[in-house]
Amino acid sequence: QVQLVESGGGLVQAGGSLRLSCAASGRLFTIIDTGWYRQAPGKQRELVATMTRDGNTNYADSLLGRFTISRNYDMTTIYLEMNNLNPEDTAAYYCSARTHGERGPLSFWGQGTQVTVSS
């Protein structure tokens, strides 16, 4: 199993920046990829960005250029740098990890961290 704990959320004015962190622990050697997702009130959870074990990244088209996913060398921390934030970015942000399992891939989630962007 993998445990994930997000931090770094908060209230920020439009145009500002935030850096979210996700502390990962457990069987990190089983990780296939990690990512960030977000869920706004009344909406479905959506992809923000993912990064494979090899470092390949994938972003939601609408966020490309403003958000950047990264991690440290041993995958114990995954980051999400968010720039030029706007009120539409207000959501709970969740860290995720997909791992190899005995019967196929497994998905793990953190508890989420709230980001609120004021106009």
Short mmCIF file of C-alpha atoms in Angstrom, two decimals:
data_model
loop_
_atom_site.label_atom_id
_atom_site.label_comp_id
_atom_site.label_asym_id
_atom_site.label_seq_id
_atom_site.Cartn_x
_atom_site.Cartn_y
_atom_site.Cartn_z
CA GLN A 1 0.00 0.00 0.00
CA VAL A 2 0.89 3.65 -0.42
CA GLN A 3 -0.11 6.45 1.93
CA LEU A 4 -0.54 10.00 0.64
CA VAL A 5 -0.91 13.22 2.61
CA GLU A 6 -1.47 16.55 0.88
CA SER A 7 -0.59 19.98 2.21
CA GLY A 8 -0.17 23.54 0.98
CA GLY A 9 -3.73 24.49 0.19
CA GLY A 10 -5.27 27.75 1.30
CA LEU A 11 -6.82 31.02 0.27
CA VAL A 12 -5.14 33.02 -2.47
CA GLN A 13 -6.13 36.04 -4.55
CA ALA A 14 -6.70 35.75 -8.27
CA GLY A 15 -3.41 35.94 -10.12
CA GLY A 16 -1.51 34.42 -7.23
CA SER A 17 0.38 31.16 -6.90
CA LEU A 18 0.38 28.14 -4.62
CA ARG A 19 2.54 25.06 -4.30
CA LEU A 20 0.88 21.88 -3.12
CA SER A 21 2.87 19.01 -1.66
CA CYS A 22 2.00 15.35 -1.29
CA ALA A 23 3.99 13.23 1.13
CA ALA A 24 4.09 9.62 -0.04
CA SER A 25 5.07 6.62 2.05
CA GLY A 26 4.75 2.86 1.98
CA ARG A 27 5.56 0.58 -0.93
CA LEU A 28 6.83 3.34 -3.19
CA PHE A 29 8.72 0.87 -5.36
CA THR A 30 5.36 -0.39 -6.65
CA ILE A 31 4.29 3.02 -8.00
CA ILE A 32 3.43 3.20 -11.70
CA ASP A 33 2.51 6.86 -11.71
CA THR A 34 1.40 9.70 -9.44
CA GLY A 35 -0.92 12.57 -10.07
CA TRP A 36 -3.08 15.43 -8.96
CA TYR A 37 -6.82 15.65 -9.42
CA ARG A 38 -9.33 18.25 -8.28
CA GLN A 39 -13.01 18.40 -7.47
CA ALA A 40 -15.04 21.58 -7.32
CA PRO A 41 -18.38 21.70 -5.48
CA GLY A 42 -21.09 20.04 -7.53
CA LYS A 43 -18.65 18.79 -10.15
CA GLN A 44 -16.91 15.53 -10.89
CA ARG A 45 -13.30 14.93 -9.96
CA GLU A 46 -11.06 15.85 -12.86
CA LEU A 47 -7.48 15.29 -13.91
CA VAL A 48 -4.97 18.04 -13.25
CA ALA A 49 -1.66 16.33 -14.05
CA THR A 50 0.10 12.99 -13.83
CA MET A 51 3.72 11.88 -13.88
CA THR A 52 4.91 8.36 -14.63
CA ARG A 53 7.72 6.64 -12.82
CA ASP A 54 9.94 7.49 -15.79
CA GLY A 55 9.08 11.17 -15.46
CA ASN A 56 6.68 11.54 -18.35
CA THR A 57 3.98 14.10 -17.64
CA ASN A 58 0.42 14.61 -18.78
CA TYR A 59 -1.71 17.67 -18.12
CA ALA A 60 -5.31 18.68 -18.54
CA ASP A 61 -5.32 20.79 -21.69
CA SER A 62 -6.93 23.74 -19.95
CA LEU A 63 -4.21 23.86 -17.29
CA LEU A 64 -1.13 23.37 -19.44
CA GLY A 65 1.25 26.25 -18.95
CA ARG A 66 -0.09 27.33 -15.57
CA PHE A 67 0.30 24.14 -13.51
CA THR A 68 3.45 22.03 -13.16
CA ILE A 69 3.78 18.60 -11.56
CA SER A 70 7.13 17.48 -10.18
CA ARG A 71 8.56 15.17 -7.55
CA ASN A 72 11.73 14.55 -5.64
CA TYR A 73 14.19 11.85 -6.68
CA ASP A 74 12.88 9.12 -4.39
CA MET A 75 9.17 9.79 -4.99
CA THR A 76 8.51 10.60 -1.35
CA THR A 77 7.09 14.01 -2.27
CA ILE A 78 5.01 15.03 -5.26
CA TYR A 79 4.47 18.71 -5.97
CA LEU A 80 1.97 20.78 -7.88
CA GLU A 81 3.01 24.32 -8.71
CA MET A 82 0.01 26.47 -9.61
CA ASN A 83 0.43 29.92 -11.13
CA ASN A 84 -1.90 32.68 -12.27
CA LEU A 85 -4.75 31.18 -10.31
CA ASN A 86 -8.32 32.21 -10.98
CA PRO A 87 -11.60 31.59 -9.11
CA GLU A 88 -12.38 28.65 -11.43
CA ASP A 89 -9.40 26.83 -9.89
CA THR A 90 -11.17 26.72 -6.53
CA ALA A 91 -11.50 23.06 -5.59
CA ALA A 92 -10.31 20.30 -3.32
CA TYR A 93 -7.05 18.97 -4.74
CA TYR A 94 -6.21 15.31 -4.34
CA CYS A 95 -2.94 13.46 -4.72
CA SER A 96 -3.09 9.99 -6.25
CA ALA A 97 -0.80 7.07 -6.87
CA ARG A 98 -1.32 4.04 -9.06
CA THR A 99 0.64 0.95 -8.13
CA HIS A 100 1.22 -2.59 -9.28
CA GLY A 101 -1.00 -5.06 -7.46
CA GLU A 102 -1.23 -8.82 -7.43
CA ARG A 103 -4.41 -8.71 -9.49
CA GLY A 104 -3.78 -5.55 -11.45
CA PRO A 105 -3.18 -1.85 -10.79
CA LEU A 106 -4.35 -0.31 -7.53
CA SER A 107 -5.19 3.34 -6.92
CA PHE A 108 -4.56 5.27 -3.72
CA TRP A 109 -5.75 8.75 -2.76
CA GLY A 110 -4.92 11.37 -0.19
CA GLN A 111 -7.51 13.15 1.89
CA GLY A 112 -7.35 16.31 -0.20
CA THR A 113 -6.36 19.90 0.41
CA GLN A 114 -8.65 22.86 -0.27
CA VAL A 115 -7.62 25.64 -2.61
CA THR A 116 -9.79 28.75 -2.68
CA VAL A 117 -9.10 31.57 -5.13
CA SER A 118 -10.79 34.89 -4.44
CA SER A 119 -11.58 37.40 -7.15
#
